[in-house]
Structures are given as C-alpha cells and as structure tokens.
Short mmCIF file of C-alpha atoms and ligand atoms in Angstrom, two decimals:
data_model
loop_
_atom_site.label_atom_id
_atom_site.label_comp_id
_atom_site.label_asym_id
_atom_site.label_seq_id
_atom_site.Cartn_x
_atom_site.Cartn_y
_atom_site.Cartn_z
CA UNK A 676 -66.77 -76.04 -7.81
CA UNK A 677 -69.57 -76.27 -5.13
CA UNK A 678 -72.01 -73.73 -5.55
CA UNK A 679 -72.54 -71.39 -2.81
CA UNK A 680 -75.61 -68.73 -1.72
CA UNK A 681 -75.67 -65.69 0.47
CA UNK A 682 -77.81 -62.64 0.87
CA UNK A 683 -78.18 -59.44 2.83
CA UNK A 684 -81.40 -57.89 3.99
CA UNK A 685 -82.19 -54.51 1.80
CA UNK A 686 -82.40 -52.30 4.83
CA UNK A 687 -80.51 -49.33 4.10
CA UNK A 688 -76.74 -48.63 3.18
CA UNK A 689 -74.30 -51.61 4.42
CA UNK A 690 -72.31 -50.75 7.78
CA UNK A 691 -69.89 -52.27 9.48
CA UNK A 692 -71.64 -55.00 11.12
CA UNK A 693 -72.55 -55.97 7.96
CA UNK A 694 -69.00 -55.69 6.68
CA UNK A 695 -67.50 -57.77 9.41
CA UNK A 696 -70.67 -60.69 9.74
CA UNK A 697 -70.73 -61.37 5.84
CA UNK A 698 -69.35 -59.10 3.08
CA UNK A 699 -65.45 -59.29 4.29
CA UNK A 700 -65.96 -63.22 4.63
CA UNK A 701 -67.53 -63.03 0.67
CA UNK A 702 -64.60 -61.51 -0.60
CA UNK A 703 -63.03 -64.72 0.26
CA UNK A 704 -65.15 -66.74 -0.54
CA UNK A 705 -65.53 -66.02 -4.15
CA UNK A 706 -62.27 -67.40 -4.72
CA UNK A 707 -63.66 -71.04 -3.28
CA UNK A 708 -67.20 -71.61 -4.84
CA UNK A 709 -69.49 -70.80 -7.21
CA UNK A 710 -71.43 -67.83 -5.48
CA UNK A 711 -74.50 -66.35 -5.96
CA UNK A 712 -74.66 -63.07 -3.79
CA UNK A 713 -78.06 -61.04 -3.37
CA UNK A 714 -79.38 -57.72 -2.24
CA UNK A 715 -82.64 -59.07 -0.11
CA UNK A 716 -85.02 -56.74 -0.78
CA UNK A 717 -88.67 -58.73 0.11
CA UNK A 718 -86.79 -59.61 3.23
CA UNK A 719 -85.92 -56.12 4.42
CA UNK A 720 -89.16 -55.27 3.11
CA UNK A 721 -90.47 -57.79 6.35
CA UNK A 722 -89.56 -54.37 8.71
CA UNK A 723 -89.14 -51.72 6.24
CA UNK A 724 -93.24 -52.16 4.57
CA UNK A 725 -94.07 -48.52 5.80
CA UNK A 726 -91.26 -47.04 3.32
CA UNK A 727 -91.18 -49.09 0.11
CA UNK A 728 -89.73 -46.58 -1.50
CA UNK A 729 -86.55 -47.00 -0.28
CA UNK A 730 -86.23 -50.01 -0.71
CA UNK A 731 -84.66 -49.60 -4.89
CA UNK A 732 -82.42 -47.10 -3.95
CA UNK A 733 -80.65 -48.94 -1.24
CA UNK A 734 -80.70 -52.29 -3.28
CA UNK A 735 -78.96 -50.16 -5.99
CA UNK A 736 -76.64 -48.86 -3.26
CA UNK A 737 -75.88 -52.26 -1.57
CA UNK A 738 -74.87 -53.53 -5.45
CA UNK A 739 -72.60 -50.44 -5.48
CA UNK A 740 -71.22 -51.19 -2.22
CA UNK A 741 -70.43 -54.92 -3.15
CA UNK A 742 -68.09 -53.81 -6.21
CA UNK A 743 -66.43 -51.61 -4.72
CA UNK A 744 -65.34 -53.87 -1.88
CA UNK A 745 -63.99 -56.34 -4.50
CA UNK A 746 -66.94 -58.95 -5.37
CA UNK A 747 -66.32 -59.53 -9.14
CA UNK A 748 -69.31 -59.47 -11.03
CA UNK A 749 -68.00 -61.81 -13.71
CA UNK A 750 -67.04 -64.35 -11.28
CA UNK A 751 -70.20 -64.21 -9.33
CA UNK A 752 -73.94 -63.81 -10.15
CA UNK A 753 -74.64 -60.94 -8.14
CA UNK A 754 -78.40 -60.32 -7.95
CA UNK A 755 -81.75 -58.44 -6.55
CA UNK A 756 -84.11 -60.73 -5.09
CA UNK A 757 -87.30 -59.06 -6.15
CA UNK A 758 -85.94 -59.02 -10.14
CA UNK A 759 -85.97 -62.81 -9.66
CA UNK A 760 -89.82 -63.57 -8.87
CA UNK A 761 -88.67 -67.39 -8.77
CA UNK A 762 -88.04 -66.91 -4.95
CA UNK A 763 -91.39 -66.27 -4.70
CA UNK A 764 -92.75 -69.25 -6.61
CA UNK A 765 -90.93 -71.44 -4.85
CA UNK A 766 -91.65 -69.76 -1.63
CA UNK A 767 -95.65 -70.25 -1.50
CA UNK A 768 -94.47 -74.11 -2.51
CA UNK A 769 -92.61 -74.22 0.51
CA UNK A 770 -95.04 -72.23 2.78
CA UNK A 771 -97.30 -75.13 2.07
CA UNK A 772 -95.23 -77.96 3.50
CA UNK A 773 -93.83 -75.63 6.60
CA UNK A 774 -95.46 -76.70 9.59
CA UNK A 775 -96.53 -73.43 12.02
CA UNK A 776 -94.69 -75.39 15.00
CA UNK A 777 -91.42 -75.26 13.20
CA UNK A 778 -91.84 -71.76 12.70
CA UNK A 779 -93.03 -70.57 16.27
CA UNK A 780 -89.65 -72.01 17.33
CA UNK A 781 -87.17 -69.99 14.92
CA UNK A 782 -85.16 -68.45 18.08
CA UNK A 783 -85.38 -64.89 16.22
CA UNK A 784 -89.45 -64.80 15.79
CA UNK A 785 -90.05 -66.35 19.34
CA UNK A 786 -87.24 -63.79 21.29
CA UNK A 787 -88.86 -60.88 18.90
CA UNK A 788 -92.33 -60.91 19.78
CA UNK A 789 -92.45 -58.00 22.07
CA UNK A 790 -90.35 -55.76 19.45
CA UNK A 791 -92.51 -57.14 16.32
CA UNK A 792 -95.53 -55.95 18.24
CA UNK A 793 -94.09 -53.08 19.02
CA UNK A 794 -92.89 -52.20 15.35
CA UNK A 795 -96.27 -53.49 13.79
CA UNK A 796 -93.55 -56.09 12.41
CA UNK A 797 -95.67 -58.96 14.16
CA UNK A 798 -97.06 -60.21 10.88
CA UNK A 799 -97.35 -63.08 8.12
CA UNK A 800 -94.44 -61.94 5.97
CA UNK A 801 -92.32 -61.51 9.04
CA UNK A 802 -93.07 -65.16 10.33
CA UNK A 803 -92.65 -66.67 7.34
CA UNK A 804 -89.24 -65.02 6.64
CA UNK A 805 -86.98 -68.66 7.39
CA UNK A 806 -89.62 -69.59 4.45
CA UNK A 807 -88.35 -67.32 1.93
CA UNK A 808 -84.92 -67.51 3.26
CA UNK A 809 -85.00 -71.73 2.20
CA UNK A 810 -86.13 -70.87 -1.14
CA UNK A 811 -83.77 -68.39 -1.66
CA UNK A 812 -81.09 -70.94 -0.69
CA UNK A 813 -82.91 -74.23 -2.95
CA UNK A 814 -83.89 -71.73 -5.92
CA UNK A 815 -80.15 -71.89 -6.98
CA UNK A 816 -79.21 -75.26 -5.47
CA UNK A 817 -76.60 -74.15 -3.58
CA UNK A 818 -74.95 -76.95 -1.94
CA UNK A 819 -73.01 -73.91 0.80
CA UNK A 820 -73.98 -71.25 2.75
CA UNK A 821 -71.89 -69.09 5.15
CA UNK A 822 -73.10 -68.56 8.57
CA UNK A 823 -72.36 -66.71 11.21
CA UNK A 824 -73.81 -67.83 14.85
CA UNK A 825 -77.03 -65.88 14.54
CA UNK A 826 -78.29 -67.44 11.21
CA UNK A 827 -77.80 -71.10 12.26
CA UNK A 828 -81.26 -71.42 13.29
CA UNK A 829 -82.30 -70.00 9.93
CA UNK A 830 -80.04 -72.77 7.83
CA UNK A 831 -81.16 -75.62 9.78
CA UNK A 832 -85.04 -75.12 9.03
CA UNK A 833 -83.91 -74.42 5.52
CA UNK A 834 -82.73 -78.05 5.49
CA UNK A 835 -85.50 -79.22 7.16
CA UNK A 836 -87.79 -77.78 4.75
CA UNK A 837 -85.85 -78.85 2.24
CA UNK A 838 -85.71 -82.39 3.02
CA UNK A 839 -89.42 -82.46 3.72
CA UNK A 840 -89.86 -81.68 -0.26
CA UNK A 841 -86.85 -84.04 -1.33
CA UNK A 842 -89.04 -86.22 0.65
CA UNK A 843 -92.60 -86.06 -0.59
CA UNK A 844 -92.07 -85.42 -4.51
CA UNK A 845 -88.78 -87.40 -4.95
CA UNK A 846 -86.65 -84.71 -5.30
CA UNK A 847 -82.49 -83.73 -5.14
CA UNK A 848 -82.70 -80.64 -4.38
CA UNK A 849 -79.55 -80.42 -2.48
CA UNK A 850 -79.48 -80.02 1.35
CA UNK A 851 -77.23 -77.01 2.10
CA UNK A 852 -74.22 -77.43 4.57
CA UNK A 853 -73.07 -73.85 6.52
CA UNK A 854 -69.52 -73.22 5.61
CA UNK A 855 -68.58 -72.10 9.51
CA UNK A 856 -66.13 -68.84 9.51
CA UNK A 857 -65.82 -66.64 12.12
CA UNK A 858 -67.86 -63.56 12.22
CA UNK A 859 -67.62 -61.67 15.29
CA UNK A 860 -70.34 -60.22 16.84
CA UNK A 861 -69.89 -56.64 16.16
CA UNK A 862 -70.55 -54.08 19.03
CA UNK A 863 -72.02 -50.45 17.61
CA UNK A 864 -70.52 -47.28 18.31
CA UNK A 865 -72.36 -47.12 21.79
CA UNK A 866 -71.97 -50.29 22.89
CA UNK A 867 -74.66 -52.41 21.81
CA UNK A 868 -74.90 -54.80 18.63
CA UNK A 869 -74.21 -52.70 15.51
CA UNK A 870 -77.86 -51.90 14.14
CA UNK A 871 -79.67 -49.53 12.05
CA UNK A 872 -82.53 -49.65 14.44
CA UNK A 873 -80.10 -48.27 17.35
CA UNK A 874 -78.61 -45.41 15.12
CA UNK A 875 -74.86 -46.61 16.09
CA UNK A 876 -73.49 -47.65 12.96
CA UNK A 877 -70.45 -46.92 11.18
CA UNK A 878 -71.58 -47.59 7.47
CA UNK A 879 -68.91 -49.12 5.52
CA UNK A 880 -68.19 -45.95 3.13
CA UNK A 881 -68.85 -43.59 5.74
CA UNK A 882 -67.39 -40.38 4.80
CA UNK A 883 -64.11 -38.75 6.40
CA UNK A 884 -65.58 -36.21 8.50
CA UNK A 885 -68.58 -38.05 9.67
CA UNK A 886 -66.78 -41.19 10.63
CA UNK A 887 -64.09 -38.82 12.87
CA UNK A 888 -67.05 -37.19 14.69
CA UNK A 889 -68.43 -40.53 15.38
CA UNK A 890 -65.25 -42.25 16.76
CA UNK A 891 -64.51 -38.73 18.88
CA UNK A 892 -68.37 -39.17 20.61
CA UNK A 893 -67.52 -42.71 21.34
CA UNK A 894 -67.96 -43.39 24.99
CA UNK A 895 -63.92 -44.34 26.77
CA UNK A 896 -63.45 -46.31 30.18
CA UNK A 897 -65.71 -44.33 32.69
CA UNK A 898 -63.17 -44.89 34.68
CA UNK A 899 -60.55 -42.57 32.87
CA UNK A 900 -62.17 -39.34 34.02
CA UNK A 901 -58.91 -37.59 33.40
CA UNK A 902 -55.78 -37.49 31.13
CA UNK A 903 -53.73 -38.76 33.69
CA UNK A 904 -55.89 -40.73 35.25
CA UNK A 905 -54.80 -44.92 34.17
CA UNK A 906 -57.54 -46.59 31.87
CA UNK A 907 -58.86 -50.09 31.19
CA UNK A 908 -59.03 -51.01 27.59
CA UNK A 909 -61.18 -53.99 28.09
CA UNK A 910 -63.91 -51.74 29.76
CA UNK A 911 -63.47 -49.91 26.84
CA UNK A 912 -65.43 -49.98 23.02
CA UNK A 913 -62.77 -47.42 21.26
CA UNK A 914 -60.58 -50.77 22.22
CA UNK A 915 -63.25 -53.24 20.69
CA UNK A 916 -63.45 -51.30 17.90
CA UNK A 917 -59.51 -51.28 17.59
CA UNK A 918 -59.60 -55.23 17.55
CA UNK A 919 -61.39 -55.36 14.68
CA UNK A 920 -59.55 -52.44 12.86
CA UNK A 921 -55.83 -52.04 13.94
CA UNK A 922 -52.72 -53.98 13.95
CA UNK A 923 -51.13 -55.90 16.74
CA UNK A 924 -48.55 -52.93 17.16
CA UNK A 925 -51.19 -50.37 17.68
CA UNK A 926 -53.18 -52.86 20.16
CA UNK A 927 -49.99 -52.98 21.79
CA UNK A 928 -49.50 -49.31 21.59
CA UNK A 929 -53.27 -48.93 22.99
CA UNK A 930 -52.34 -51.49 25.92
CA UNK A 931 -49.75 -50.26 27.07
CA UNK A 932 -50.51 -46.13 26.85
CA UNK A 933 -54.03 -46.36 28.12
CA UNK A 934 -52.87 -48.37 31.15
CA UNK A 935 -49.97 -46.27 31.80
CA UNK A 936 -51.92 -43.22 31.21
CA UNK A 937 -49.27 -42.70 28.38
CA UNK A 938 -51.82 -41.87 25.85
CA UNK A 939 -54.89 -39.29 25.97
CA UNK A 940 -58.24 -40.99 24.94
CA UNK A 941 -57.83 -38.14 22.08
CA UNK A 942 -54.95 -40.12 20.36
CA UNK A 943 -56.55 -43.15 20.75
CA UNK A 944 -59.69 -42.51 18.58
CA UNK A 945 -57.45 -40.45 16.15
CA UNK A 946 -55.41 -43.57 15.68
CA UNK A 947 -58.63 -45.62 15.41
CA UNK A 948 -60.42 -43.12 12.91
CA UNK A 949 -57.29 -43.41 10.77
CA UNK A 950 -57.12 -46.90 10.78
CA UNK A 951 -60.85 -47.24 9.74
CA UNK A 952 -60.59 -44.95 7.24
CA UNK A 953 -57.39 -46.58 5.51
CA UNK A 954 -59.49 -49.96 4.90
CA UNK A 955 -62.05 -47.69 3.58
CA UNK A 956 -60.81 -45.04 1.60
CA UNK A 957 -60.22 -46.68 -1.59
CA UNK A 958 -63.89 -48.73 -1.98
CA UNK A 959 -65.39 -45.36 -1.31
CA UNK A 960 -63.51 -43.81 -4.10
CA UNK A 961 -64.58 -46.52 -6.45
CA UNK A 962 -68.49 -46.46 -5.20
CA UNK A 963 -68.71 -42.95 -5.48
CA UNK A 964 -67.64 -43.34 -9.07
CA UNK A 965 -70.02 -46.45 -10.14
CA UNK A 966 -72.85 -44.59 -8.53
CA UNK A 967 -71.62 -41.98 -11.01
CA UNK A 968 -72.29 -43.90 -13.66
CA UNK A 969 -75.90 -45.03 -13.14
CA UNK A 970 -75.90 -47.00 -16.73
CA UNK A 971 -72.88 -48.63 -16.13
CA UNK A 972 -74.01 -50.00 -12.75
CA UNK A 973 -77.50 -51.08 -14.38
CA UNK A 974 -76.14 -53.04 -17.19
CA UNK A 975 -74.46 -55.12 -14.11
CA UNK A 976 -77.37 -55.46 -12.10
CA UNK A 977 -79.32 -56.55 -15.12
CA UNK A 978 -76.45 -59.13 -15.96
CA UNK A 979 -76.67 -60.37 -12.63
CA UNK A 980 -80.69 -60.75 -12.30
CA UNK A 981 -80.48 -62.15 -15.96
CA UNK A 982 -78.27 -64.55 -15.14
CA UNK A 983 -79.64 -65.91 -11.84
CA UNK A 984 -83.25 -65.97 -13.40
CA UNK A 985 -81.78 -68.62 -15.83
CA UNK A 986 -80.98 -70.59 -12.81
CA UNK A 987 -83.81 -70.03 -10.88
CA UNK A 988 -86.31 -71.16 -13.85
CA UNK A 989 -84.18 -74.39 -14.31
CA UNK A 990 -84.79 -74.67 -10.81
CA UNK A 991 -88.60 -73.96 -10.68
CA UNK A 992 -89.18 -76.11 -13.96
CA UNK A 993 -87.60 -79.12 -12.44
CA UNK A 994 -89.74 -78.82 -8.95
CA UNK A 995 -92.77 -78.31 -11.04
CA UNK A 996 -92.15 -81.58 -12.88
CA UNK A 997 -91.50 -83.80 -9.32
CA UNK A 998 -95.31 -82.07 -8.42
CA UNK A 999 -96.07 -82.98 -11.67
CA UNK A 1000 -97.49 -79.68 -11.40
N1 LIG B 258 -81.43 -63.60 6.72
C1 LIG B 258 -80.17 -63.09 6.22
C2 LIG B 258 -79.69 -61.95 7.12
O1 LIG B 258 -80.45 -61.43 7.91
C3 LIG B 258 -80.28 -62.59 4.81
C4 LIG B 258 -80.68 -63.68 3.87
C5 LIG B 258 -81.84 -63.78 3.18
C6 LIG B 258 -79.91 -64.83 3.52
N2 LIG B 258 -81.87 -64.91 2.45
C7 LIG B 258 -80.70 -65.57 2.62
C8 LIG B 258 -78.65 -65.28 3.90
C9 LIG B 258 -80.24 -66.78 2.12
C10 LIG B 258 -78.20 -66.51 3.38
C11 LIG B 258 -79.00 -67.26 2.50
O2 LIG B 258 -78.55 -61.56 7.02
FE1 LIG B 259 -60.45 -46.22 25.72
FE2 LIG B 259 -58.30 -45.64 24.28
FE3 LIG B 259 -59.17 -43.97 26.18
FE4 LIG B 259 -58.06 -46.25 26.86
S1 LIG B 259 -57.05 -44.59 25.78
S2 LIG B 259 -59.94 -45.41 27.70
S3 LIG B 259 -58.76 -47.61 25.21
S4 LIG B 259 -60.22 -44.52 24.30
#
C-alpha cells in the first residue's frame, strides 16, 4: 500500500472549507493508502505567533474533530507536528539546500506580501513555510499527497527540494506525486473564500442554533427584494451553499421555487440549515463525547505521535547517514 501524507494548519477549530478542501476527501482516502494525517501546529503558528497559547487546545480539538468524522486511528497514524521534532531536523537540512529564488516565487508568499506586512506575518518562518511543508512530506516518505488547486505550488517545490537532496547525498527519498481529487473552492457565508480571517465560517460541528442564525443572515439574490418577487439562484450563495450540501431533488426544488417565486428565501435557508445539520449532527455527538473524555483522547494522540516519531527517526537516521553526518 503506497504511503500517503496530509496535514492541516493548527489555526483554530476546523470549518467547512476545511471539511470540503481535505478532511471529506481523507475519509476516503484512508481506505486507499497508508496515511499519515497531522494537526500542523508550527505551521499555523507562521500567523497565529501572537497567541501561542492556543495553539494546544485547537490541535487537541482538530484530533477530536478528525475521529469524529470517521478517520480511524488504528488504520492511520494520526499525529501533532510539534510532538514530532523530526520535522524540524529535517527542516533546517532542507532550509540549507532551498535556494531564496525558489522561494520568492511560491505564488502564496509573492501574492501575500501586502497582507504579511500588514499582519506582521512578513517574516522568516512565514517564507520558509513550503520548507517545512517538504519535510513534513519526506520525514515519512510518503510516496502521495492530496491536493487541491491551491497547494500545487506547495507540492511541486517539495519535489524540487526533494530531488535536490536525492541529488547531492545519493539519496531515495521518494519524490511525492499529488493524488488530484476535486476540492471545490468553498465560498464563506458572505461570499468570499471560507476563512477564519474573514469571520464567515461555518465550523464543521457548529452547533444547532448558531449554524441556523448564520444560514438566516446569509445574504439572497439582491434582486429578490420581495416574496413574490422571481429570484436567481446562481446570483445567489444560500444556492452555492446548497450545491455542496443538498440533494439533486432539493436543487431542483430550489430551481424551480426561487425562479417561480414559489418559495420564500425563508424556506430556502431552513431547508439548507437542515440539510447541513443532518451531515453534522452525528460527528458532533461523538466529539462532544471524546472531548469528554480528555484521557481517552490523549492516550490516542500519544499513540499517534509515538508512532509517527518511529518513522520519522528511521527517516532522520537514514538522511544523516547519506550526509554522513
Ligand atoms: N499547507 C497545508 C495547508 O495549508 C497544510 C500542510 C502542512 C500540509 N504540511 C503539509 C499539507 C504537508 C500536505 C502535506 O492546508
Ligand atoms: Fe437565494 Fe433561495 Fe432566496 Fe432563491 S430562494 S434567492 S436561492 S435564498
């Protein structure tokens, strides 16, 4: 079974762009390859520096989150970046061989620059973040990693840096190949991408009541100024939102009463609230309860560090011995 690596950035409790870009496609996954899944922490901490202490409780969260949306923790080495100090070994190793010109080109540092500076994100551990991101990846050999369009910059200067060590110590570590599935881009409750740093996220266990009043603020088709008044759902974001959550016979049912001012922009959302909240009902149920039992959901953490740290040595020992180091 190929092995297979993916992370996501610490950065607070996971939401649904984070559901639909990785964690839904994981799920899968983890029936095909040998995965090793990880809560990102030094890489969140690239914007999130200013409130470190955050950072365990969300990691501890994220872990939470990941069981109860079905990862098995048997079947996959689920993990904490910072309990595996490996990354970080092989990290400065890499750092060395990295030209600056490969990074100054990474799409998401170059388009950034304005924000970084902005966010006093402009810094070292922010540029070197594709850095970190490569070792992650070589640390556990993983021949696979899913990507969705906005991290394809990020896997291709893994493999660059990756060959460039294969290259100048004689080395196999394996060059990883993106396993291509479709993640949508997904839009936030206003509109715009789904982000923490806009506020217009659904989070993926959001509670009953909260996630109604969000879905009832959405904005509708400006358009449909009154009940009778004949909308457009494809100047619409309840609709967007109803792509990703509903069936074909409630599209249909959205279609045809929106256009046919058939259906108040009321029913719409109600129908779209319910549907989000029947996909996440039951993992909210079940993350409430590990998060209940603190020791229970330790001993799997610890499981998982321990048994990625036995990779990652293996890993470090053998790139020590190419240096001869
Ligand atoms: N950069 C990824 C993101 O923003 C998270 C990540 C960190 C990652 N290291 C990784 C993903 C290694 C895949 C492989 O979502
Ligand atoms: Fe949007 Fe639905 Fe209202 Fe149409 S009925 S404008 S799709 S909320």
């Amino acid at each position: 079974m190929a092995r297979l690596m993916s992370g996501v950035r610490t950065t607070g409790q996971l939401h649904f762009g984070n559901y639909f870009g990785a964690i839904k496609t994981w799920v899968e996954l983890q029936n095909q390859y040998e995965c090793f899944f990880g809560a990102m922490d030094w890489h969140g901490m690239t914007s999130n520096y200013k409130n470190s202490s955050e950072v365990m409780p969300w990691n501890r969260d994220i872990i939470a989150e990941l069981l109860a949306w079905g990862i098995d923790p048997e079947k996959n080495v689920l993990f904490i970046q910072s309990f595996v100090p490996e990354h970080l070994e092989l990290f400065l190793i890499f750092a060395n061989l990295t030209p600056m010109g490969w990074l100054e080109r990474v799409p998401t540092w170059k388009d950034a620059e304005e924000e970084n500076k902005a966010n006093d994100t402009h810094n070292l551990g922010r540029f070197a973040y594709p850095v970190l991101q490569a070792a992650d990846i070589a640390i556990y050999q993983a021949q696979k990693v899913p990507v969705g369009q906005d991290q394809v910059a990020h896997l291709e200067l893994s493999r660059e840096i990756i060959r460039r060590f294969n290259h100048l110590y004689k080395a196999q570590l394996p060059e990883p190949q993106p396993v291509l599935t479709k993640m949508p881009v997904v839009t936030g409750l206003d509109g715009r991408k789904m982000s923490k740093s806009y506020g217009n996220t659904l989070l993926m266990t959001e509670d009953e009541k909260s996630l109604l009043k969000k879905v009832r603020a959405m904005p509708t088709d400006p358009q449909r100024v009154r009940r009778e008044d004949p909308g457009d759902p494809d100047q619409c974001n309840v609709y967007t939102f109803h792509k990703l959550f509903s069936t074909e016979k409630d599209l249909e049912w959205v279609n045809v009463g929106c256009r046919s001012a058939g259906i108040g922009c009321g029913d719409c959302k109600g129908r779209l609230a319910e549907n989000i909240n029947s996909l996440c009902a039951e993992p909210r149920e079940k993350k409430k309860q590990l998060l209940n039992q603190p020791e229970r959901l330790d001993s799997i953490i610890r499981d998982g560090c321990e048994r990625a740290r036995k990779e990652a040595q293996l890993t470090l020992r053998m790139v020590k011995e190419r240096m001869k180091l």
